[in-house]
Coordinates of C-alpha atoms (C1' of nucleotides) in Angstrom, one line a residue:
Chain D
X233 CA -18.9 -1.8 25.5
X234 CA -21.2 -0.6 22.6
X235 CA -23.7 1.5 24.2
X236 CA -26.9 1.5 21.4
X237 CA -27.7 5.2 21.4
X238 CA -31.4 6.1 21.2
X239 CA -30.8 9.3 20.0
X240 CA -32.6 9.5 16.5
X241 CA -31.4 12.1 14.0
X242 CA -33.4 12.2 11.0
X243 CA -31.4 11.5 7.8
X244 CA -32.5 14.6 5.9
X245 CA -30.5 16.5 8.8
X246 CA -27.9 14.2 9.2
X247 CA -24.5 15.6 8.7
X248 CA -23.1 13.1 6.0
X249 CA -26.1 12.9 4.6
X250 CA -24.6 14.3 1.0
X251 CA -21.3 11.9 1.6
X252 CA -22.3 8.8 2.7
X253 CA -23.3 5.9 1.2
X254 CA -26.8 7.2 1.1
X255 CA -25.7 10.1 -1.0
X256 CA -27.6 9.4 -4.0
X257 CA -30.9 7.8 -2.4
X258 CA -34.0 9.6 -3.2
X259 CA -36.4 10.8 0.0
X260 CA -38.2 6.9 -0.4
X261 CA -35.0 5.2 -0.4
X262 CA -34.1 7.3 2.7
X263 CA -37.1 6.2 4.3
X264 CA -36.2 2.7 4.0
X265 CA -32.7 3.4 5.5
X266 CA -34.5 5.3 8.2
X267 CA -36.5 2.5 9.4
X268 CA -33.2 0.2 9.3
X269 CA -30.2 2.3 11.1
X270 CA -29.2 2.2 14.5
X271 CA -26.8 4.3 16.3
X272 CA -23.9 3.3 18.1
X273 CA -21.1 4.9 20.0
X274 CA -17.6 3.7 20.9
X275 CA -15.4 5.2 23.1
X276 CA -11.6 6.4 22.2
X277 CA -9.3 3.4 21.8
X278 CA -12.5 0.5 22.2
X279 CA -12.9 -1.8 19.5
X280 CA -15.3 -1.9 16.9
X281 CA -14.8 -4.9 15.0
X282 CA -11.6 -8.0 14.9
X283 CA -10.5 -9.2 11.7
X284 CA -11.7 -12.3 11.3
X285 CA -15.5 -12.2 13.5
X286 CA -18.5 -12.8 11.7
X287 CA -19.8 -9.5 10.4
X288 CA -23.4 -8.7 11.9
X289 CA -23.5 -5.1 11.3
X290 CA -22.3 -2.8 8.6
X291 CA -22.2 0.8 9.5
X292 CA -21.2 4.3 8.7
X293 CA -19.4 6.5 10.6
X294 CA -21.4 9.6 11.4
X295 CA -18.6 11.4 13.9
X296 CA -15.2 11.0 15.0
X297 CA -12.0 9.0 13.9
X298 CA -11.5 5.2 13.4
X299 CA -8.6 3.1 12.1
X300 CA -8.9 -0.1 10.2
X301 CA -5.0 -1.6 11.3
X302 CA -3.4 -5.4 10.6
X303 CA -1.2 -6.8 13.5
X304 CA 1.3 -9.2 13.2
X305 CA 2.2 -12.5 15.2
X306 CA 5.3 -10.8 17.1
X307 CA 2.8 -7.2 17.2
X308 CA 4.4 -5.4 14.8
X309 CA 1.0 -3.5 13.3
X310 CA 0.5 -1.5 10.6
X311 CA -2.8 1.0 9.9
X312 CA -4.7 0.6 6.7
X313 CA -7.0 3.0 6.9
X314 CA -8.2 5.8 8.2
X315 CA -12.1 6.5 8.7
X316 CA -13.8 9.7 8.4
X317 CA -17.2 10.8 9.2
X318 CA -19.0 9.7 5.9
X319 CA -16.7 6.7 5.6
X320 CA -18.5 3.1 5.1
X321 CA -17.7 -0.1 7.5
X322 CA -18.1 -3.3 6.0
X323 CA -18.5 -5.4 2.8
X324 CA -21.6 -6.0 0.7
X325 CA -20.9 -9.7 0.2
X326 CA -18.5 -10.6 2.8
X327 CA -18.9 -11.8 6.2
X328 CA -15.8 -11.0 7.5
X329 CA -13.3 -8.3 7.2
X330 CA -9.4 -8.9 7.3
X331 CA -8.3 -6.5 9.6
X332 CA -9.1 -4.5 13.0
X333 CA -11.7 -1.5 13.2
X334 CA -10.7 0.2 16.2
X335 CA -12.3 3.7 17.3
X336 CA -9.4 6.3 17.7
X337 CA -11.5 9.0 19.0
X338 CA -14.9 8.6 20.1
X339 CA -16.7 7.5 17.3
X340 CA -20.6 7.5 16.4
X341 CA -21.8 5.0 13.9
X342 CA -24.9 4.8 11.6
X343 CA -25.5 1.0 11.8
X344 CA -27.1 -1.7 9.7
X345 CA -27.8 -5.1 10.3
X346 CA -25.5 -6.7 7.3
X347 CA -28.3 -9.1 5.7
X348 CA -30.8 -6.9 5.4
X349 CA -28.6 -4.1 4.1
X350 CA -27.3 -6.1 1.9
X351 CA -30.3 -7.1 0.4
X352 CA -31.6 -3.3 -0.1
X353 CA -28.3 -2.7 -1.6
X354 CA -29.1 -5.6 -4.5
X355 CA -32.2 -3.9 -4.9
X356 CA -31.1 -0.4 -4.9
X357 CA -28.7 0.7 -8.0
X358 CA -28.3 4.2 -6.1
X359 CA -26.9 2.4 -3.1
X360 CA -24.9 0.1 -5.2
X361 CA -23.2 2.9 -7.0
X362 CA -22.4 5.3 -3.8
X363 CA -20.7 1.9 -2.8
X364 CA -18.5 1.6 -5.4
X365 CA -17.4 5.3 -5.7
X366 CA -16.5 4.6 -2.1
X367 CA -14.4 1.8 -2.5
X368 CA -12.8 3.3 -5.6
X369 CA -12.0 6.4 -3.1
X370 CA -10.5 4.1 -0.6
X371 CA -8.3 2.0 -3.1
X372 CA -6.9 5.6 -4.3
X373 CA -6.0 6.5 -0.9
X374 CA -4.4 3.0 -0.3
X375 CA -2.4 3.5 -3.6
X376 CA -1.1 6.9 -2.4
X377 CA -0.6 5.4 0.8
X378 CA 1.5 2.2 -0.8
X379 CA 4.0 4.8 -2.4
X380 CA 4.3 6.9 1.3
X381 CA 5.3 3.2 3.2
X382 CA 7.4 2.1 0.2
X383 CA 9.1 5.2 -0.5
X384 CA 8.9 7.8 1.8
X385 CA 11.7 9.3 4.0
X386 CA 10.6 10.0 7.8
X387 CA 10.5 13.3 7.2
X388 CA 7.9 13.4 3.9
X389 CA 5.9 10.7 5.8
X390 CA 5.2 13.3 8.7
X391 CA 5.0 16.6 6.0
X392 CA 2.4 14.0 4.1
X393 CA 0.6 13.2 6.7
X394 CA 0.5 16.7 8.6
X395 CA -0.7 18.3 5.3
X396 CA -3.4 16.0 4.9
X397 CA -4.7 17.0 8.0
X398 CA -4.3 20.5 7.5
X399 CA -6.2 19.8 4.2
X400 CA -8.9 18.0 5.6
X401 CA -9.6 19.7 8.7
X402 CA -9.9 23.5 6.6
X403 CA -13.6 21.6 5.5
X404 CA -14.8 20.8 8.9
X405 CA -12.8 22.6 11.5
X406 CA -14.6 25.6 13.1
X407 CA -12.1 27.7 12.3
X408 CA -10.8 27.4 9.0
X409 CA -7.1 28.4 9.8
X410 CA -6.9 27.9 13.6
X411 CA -5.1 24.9 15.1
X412 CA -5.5 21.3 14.0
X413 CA -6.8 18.3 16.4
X414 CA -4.3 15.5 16.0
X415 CA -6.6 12.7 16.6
X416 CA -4.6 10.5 17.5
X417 CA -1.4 9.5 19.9
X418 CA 2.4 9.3 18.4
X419 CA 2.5 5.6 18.9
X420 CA -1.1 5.6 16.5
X421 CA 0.5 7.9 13.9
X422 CA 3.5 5.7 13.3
X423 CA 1.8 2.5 12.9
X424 CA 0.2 4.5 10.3
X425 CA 3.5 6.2 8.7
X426 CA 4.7 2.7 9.2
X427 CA 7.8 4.5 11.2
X428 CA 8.6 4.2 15.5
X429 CA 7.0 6.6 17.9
X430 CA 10.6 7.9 18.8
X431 CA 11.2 8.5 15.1
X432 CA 7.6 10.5 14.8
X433 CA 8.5 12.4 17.9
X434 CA 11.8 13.6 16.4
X435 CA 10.3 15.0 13.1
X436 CA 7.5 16.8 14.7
X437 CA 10.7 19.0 17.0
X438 CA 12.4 19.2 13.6
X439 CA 9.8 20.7 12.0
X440 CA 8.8 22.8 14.9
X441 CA 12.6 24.0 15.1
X442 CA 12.5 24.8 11.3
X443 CA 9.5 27.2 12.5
X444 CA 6.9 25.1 9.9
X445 CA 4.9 24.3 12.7
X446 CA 4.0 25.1 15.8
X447 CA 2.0 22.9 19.1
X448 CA -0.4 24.9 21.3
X449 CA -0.5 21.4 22.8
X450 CA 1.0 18.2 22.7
X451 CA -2.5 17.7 20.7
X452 CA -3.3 20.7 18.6
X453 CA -0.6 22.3 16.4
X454 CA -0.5 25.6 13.4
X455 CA 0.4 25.0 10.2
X456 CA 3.3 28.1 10.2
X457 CA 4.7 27.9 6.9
X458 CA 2.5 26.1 4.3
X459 CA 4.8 26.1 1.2
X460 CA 7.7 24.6 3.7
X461 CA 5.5 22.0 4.6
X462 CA 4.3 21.0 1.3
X463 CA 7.6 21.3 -0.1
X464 CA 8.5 18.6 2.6
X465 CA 5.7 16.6 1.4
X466 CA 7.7 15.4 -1.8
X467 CA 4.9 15.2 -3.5
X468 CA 4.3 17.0 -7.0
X469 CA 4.2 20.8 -6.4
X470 CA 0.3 20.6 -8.2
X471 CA -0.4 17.3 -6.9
X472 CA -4.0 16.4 -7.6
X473 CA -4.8 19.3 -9.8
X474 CA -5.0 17.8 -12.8
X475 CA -7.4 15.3 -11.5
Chain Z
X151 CA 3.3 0.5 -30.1
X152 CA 0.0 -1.0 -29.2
X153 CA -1.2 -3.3 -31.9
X154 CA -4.8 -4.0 -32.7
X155 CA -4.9 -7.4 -32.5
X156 CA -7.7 -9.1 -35.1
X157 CA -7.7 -12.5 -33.3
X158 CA -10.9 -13.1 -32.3
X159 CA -11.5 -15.3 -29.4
X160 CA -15.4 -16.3 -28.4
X161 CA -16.4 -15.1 -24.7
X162 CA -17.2 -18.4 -24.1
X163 CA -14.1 -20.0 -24.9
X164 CA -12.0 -17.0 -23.2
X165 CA -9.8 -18.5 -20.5
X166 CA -10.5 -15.7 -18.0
X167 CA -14.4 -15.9 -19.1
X168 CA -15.3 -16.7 -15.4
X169 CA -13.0 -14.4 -13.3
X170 CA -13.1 -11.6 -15.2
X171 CA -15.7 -8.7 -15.4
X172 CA -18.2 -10.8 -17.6
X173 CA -17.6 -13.8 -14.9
X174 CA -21.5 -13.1 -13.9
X175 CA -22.7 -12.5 -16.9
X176 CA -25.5 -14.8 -18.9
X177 CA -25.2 -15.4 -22.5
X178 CA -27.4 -12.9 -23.6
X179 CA -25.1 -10.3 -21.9
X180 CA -21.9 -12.3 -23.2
X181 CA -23.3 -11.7 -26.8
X182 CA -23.4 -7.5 -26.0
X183 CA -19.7 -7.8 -24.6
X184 CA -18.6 -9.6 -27.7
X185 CA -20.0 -7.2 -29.6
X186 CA -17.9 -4.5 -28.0
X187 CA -14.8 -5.8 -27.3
X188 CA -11.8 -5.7 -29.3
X189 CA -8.0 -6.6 -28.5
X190 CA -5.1 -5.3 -28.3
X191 CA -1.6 -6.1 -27.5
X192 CA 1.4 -4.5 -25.9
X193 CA 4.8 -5.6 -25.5
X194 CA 6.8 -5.6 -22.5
X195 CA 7.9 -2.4 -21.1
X196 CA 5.8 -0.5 -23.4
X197 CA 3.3 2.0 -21.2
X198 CA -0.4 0.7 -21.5
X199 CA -1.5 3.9 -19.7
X200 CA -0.1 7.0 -18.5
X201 CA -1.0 9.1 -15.5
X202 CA -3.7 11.8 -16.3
X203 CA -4.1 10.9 -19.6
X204 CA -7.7 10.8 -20.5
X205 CA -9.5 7.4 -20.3
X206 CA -10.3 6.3 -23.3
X207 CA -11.0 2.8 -22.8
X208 CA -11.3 0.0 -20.1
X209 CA -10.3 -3.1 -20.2
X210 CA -9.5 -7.2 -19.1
X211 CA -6.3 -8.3 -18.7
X212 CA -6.1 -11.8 -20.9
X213 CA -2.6 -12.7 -20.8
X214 CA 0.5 -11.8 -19.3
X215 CA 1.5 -9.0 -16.6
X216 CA 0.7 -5.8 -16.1
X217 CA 1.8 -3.4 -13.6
X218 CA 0.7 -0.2 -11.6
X219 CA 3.1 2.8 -10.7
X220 CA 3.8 6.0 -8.9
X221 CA 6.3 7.9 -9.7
X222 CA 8.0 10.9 -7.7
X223 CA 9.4 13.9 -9.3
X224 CA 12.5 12.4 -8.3
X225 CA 12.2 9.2 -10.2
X226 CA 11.6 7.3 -7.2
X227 CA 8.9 4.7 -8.3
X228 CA 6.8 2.7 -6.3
X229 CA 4.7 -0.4 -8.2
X230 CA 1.0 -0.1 -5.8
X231 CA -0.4 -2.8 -8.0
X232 CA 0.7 -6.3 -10.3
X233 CA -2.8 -7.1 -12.8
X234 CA -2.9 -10.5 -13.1
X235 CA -5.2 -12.6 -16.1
X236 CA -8.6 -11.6 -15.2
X237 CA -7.7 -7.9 -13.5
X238 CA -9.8 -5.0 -14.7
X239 CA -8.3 -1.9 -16.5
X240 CA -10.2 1.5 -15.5
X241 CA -12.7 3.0 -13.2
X242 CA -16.3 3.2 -14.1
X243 CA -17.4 6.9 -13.3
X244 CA -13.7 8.2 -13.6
X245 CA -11.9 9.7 -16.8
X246 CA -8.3 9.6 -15.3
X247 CA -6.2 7.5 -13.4
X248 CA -4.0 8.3 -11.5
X249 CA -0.9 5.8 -12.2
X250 CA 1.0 4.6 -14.8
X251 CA -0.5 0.9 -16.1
X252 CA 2.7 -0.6 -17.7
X253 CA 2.8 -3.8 -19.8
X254 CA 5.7 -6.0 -17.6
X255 CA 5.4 -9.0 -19.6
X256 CA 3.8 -9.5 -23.3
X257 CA 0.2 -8.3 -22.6
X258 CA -2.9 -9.1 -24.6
X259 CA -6.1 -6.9 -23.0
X260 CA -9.6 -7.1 -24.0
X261 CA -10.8 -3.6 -24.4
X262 CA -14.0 -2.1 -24.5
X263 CA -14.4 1.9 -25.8
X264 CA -15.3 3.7 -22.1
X265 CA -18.7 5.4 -22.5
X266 CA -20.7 2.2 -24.1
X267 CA -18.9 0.5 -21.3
X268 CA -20.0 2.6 -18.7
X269 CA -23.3 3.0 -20.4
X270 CA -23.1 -1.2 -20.1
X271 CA -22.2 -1.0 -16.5
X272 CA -25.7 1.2 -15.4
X273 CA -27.6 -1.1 -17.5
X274 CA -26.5 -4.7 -16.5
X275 CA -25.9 -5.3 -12.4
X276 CA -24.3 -8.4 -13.6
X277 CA -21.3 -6.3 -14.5
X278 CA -21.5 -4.0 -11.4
X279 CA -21.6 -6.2 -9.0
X280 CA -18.5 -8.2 -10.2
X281 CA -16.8 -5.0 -10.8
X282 CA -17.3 -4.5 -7.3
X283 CA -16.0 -7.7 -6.0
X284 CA -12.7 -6.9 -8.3
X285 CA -12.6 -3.5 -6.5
X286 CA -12.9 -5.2 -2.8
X287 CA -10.6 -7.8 -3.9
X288 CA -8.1 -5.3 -5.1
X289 CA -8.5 -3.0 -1.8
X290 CA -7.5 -5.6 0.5
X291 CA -4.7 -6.6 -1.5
X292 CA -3.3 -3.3 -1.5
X293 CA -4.1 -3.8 2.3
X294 CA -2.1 -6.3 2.6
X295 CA 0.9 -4.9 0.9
X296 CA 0.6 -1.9 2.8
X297 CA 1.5 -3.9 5.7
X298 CA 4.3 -5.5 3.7
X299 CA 6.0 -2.3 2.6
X300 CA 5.3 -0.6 6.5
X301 CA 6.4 -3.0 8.4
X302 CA 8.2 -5.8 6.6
X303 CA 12.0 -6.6 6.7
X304 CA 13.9 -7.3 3.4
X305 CA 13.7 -10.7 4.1
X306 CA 9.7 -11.2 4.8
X307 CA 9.4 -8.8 1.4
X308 CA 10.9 -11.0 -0.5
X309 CA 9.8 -14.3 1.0
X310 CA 6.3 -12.9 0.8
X311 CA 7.3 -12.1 -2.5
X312 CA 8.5 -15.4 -3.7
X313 CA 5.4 -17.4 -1.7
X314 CA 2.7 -15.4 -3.7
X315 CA 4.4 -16.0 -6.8
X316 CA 4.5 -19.7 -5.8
X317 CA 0.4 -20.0 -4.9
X318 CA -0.6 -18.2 -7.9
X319 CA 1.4 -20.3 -10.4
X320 CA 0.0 -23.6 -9.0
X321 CA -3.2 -22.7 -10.8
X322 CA -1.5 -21.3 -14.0
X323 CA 1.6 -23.2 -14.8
X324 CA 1.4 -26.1 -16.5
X325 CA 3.6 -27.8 -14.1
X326 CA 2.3 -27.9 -10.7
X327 CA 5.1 -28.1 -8.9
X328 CA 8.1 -27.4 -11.7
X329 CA 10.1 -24.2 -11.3
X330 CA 8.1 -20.9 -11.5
X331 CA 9.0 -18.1 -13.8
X332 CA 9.8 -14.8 -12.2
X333 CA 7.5 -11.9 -14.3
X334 CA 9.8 -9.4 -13.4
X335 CA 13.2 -7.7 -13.7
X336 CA 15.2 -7.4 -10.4
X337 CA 14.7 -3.6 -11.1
X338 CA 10.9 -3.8 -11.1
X339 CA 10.9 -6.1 -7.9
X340 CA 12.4 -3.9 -5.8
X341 CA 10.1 -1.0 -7.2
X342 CA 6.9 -3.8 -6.4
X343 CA 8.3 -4.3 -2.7
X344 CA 10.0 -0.7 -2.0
X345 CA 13.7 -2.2 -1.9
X346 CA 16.7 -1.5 -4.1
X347 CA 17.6 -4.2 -6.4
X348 CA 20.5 -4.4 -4.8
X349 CA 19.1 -6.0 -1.7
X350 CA 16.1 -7.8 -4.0
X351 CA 19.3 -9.7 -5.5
X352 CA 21.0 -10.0 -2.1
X353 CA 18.1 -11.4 -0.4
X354 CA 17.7 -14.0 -3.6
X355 CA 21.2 -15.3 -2.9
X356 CA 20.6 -15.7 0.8
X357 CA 17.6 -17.7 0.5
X358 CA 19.3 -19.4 -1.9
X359 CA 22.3 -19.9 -0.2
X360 CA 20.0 -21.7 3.1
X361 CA 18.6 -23.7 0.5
X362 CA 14.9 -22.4 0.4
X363 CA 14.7 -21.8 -3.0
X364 CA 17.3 -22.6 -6.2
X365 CA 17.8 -21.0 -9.4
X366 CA 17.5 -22.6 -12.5
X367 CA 17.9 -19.1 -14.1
X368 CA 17.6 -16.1 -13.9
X369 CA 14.2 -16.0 -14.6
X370 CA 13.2 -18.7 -12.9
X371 CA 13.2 -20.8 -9.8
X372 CA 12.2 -23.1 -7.6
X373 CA 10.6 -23.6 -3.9
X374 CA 13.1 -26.3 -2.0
X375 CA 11.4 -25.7 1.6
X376 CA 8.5 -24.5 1.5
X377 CA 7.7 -24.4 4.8
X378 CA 10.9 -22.4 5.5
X379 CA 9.6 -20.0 2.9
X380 CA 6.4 -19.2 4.6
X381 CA 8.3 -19.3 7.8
X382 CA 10.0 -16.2 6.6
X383 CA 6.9 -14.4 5.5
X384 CA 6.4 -13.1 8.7
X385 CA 2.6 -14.0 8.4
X386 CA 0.4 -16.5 10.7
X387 CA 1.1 -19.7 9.7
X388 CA -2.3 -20.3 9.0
X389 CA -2.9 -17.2 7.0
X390 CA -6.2 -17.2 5.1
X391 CA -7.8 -20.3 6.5
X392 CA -10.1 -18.6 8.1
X393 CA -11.3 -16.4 5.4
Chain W
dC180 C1' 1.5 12.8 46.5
dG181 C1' 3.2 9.8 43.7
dC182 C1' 1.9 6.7 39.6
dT183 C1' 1.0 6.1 35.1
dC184 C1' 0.7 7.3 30.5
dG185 C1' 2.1 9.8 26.6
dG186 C1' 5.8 12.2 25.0
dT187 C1' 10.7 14.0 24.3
dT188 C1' 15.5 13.5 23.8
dG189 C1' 20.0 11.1 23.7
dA190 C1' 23.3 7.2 22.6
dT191 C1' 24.0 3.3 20.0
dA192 C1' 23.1 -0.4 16.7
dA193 C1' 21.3 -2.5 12.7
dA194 C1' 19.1 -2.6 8.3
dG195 C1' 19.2 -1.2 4.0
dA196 C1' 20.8 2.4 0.7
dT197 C1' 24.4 4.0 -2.0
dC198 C1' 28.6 3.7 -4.5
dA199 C1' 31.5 0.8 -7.1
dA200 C1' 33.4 -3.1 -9.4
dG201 C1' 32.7 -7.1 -11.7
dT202 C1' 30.0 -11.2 -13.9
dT203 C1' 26.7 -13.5 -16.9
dA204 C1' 23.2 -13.3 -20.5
dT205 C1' 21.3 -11.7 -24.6
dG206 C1' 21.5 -10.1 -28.3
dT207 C1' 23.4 -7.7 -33.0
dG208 C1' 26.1 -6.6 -36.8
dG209 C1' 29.9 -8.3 -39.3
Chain G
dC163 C1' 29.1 -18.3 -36.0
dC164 C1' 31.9 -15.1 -33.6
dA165 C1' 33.1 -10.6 -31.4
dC166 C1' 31.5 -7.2 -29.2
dA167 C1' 28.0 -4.2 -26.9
dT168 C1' 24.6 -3.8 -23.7
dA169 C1' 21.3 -4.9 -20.2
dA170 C1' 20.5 -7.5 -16.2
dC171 C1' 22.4 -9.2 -12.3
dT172 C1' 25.7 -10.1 -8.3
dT173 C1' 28.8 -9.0 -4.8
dG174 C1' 31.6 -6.0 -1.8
dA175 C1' 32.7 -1.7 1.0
dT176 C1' 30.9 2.1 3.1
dC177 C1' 27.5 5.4 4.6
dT178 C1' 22.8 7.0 6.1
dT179 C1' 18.6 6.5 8.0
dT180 C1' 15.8 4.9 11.2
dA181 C1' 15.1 1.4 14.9
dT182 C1' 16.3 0.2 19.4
dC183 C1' 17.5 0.9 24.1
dA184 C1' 17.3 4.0 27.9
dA185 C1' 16.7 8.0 30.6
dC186 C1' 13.8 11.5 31.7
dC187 C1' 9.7 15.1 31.7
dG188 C1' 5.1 16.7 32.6
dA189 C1' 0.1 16.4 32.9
dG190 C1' -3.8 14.2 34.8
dC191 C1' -5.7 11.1 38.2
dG192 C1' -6.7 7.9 42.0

DNA sequence: CGCTCGGTTGATAAAGATCAAGTTATGTGG
DNA sequence: CCACATAACTTGATCTTTATCAACCGAGCG
């Protein structure tokens, strides 16, 4: 179950503070949000919201991992998303969302109760716009994500997904090149790569063998050899530079 | 080439005048849009966009089909989006994009230069909040599909395919139920649902074959079963009801 | 201590890709 | 208007990749 935490961390030291959707608020439109947000915390592998329930709250995610997935009638189930601390949950405008929000490691959220949020965020153009930019962020990642699951060979999907965790983790890791966390199990990371856990399994030994990587743990691995691993990536050589 | 088109069609009599990005908008704000807008046409196959290139302008799509791509080095493509009448061109707050926009059908687009449009966009929540409902909209159809190219079979691809095709044209076509004009080459198909056109056209003739669907042409078809066709989407029957 | 869960590894099967001919349209120039 | 060229499409044979089925391993826990 949800346990409401009573913990209260000021938003002017809150860690996403710069990323979130309050990004762009001022200190009096922090206030506001200040007097509104709740915290909540989930526990690894507890659910956070089902496609298709009436939306009370909207939230962000202040620490931790969550997935948004889609589960088919015979349980085939793919991941769309992947939330991030800083990462928004929920719709302005929409009561319900069409897919699962499942907490994949224990997960902290900055809550809002949806109609009143929604009504600052008609009123607040700096709200409004952090919004959007997220959205616009997300739709990018889905795109990129579209060509991975449509196009992809087993082996890029892992590279792909192994160097974006190596890339995102070098921001809020302690230790900027020490081993990464995988947050999540082998049966989570190919519903995401949209591949089999046995198939997952296989490419992490392969790469392993080749020497790219290397597991402390069955959780925690080093990045060995960077420009292998990006090279198995099949993306562009400068991907994203140009951007 | 793109042609600047000198036909000049009133905002209020535009046929995507209440989808579009102006959907919200009062006639005051119609009059600043008209003012702005110009059109331009493309024919099919010719590029409307390129990857990286700088932004110059934004735009509606009025008539025909556009299309979305990734390419890897490689050449192999993935489509990550089909802009339908009514679909936005460009990001506010963003100079590049990062895919190809190509025109699949004749297109005609309704463009607006970027900066007065974003200038427009700060200005006029009218426009930002629709723009944000295109955004949401687009993000969970790229949802969606992400669960098609993940997890679906040949045969739920192109049945899934087929059965959007179908639900969209009963608003557009002229005839309701008549045979449904495919926008697309077998080529571009396979690209849209990460196939070969080898097994687009193979999984055609099957559902042919069973009787689902017939060929008049090529080009066009239509739905003998339908409830054999949604039967072989793979989705819940009642898929979207609740929404 | 033995169970269970997450993970690895191996053998086999199936789906779809690839390679290779052909066939049907759609032009285009004579 | 016809002959021919070309692009779009279909169909078949074969090969590759990844899924599926199955056995087993090891860490953590009741």
């Amino acid at each position: 179950m949800a346990i409401p935490s009573l913990a209260r961390v000021k938003c002017s030291d809150c860690p996403i503070r710069h990323r979130a959707v309050c990004a762009r608020c001022d200190e009096d439109e922090l206030q506001i949000l200040e007097s509104m947000k709740s915290y909540r915390s989930f526990a690894a592998g507890e659910a956070i919201l089902w496609r298709g329930e009436p939306l009370s709250f909207v939230a962000s995610l202040v620490s931790g991992v969550a997935s948004l997935s889609k589960t088919m009638e015979d349980g085939r189930t793919q991941m769309v998303g992947l939330l991030l601390p800083s990462d928004f949950i929920g719709r302005p405008g929409r009561s319900r969302i069409e897919f699962d929000v499942t907490a994949t490691t224990d997960v902290t959220l900055c809550c809002f109760d949806r109609k009143p949020f929604e009504r600052l965020v008609d009123e607040t153009p700096h709200v409004a716009q952090r919004l959007m930019e997220l959205a616009l962020d997300e739709l990018d990642a889905a795109r990129d994500w579209m060509l991975l699951l449509g196009r992809k060979s087993a082996r890029e999907k892992i590279a792909t997904f192994i160097e974006m965790l190596a890339r995102r983790s070098r921001g809020t890791e302690p230790v900027p090149d020490g081993p990464i966390q995988l947050p999540m199990t082998r049966d989570q990371i190919a519903n995401y790569l949209g591949l089999t856990l046995e198939t997952v399994s296989r490419q992490f030994s392969a790469l392993k063998k080749e020497g790219v990587i290397d597991f402390t743990d069955r959780r925690r691995f080093e990045v060995r050899d960077i420009i292998a691993l990006q090279d198995a990536t099949g993306d562009d050589a400068d991907g994203g530079i140009l951007s």
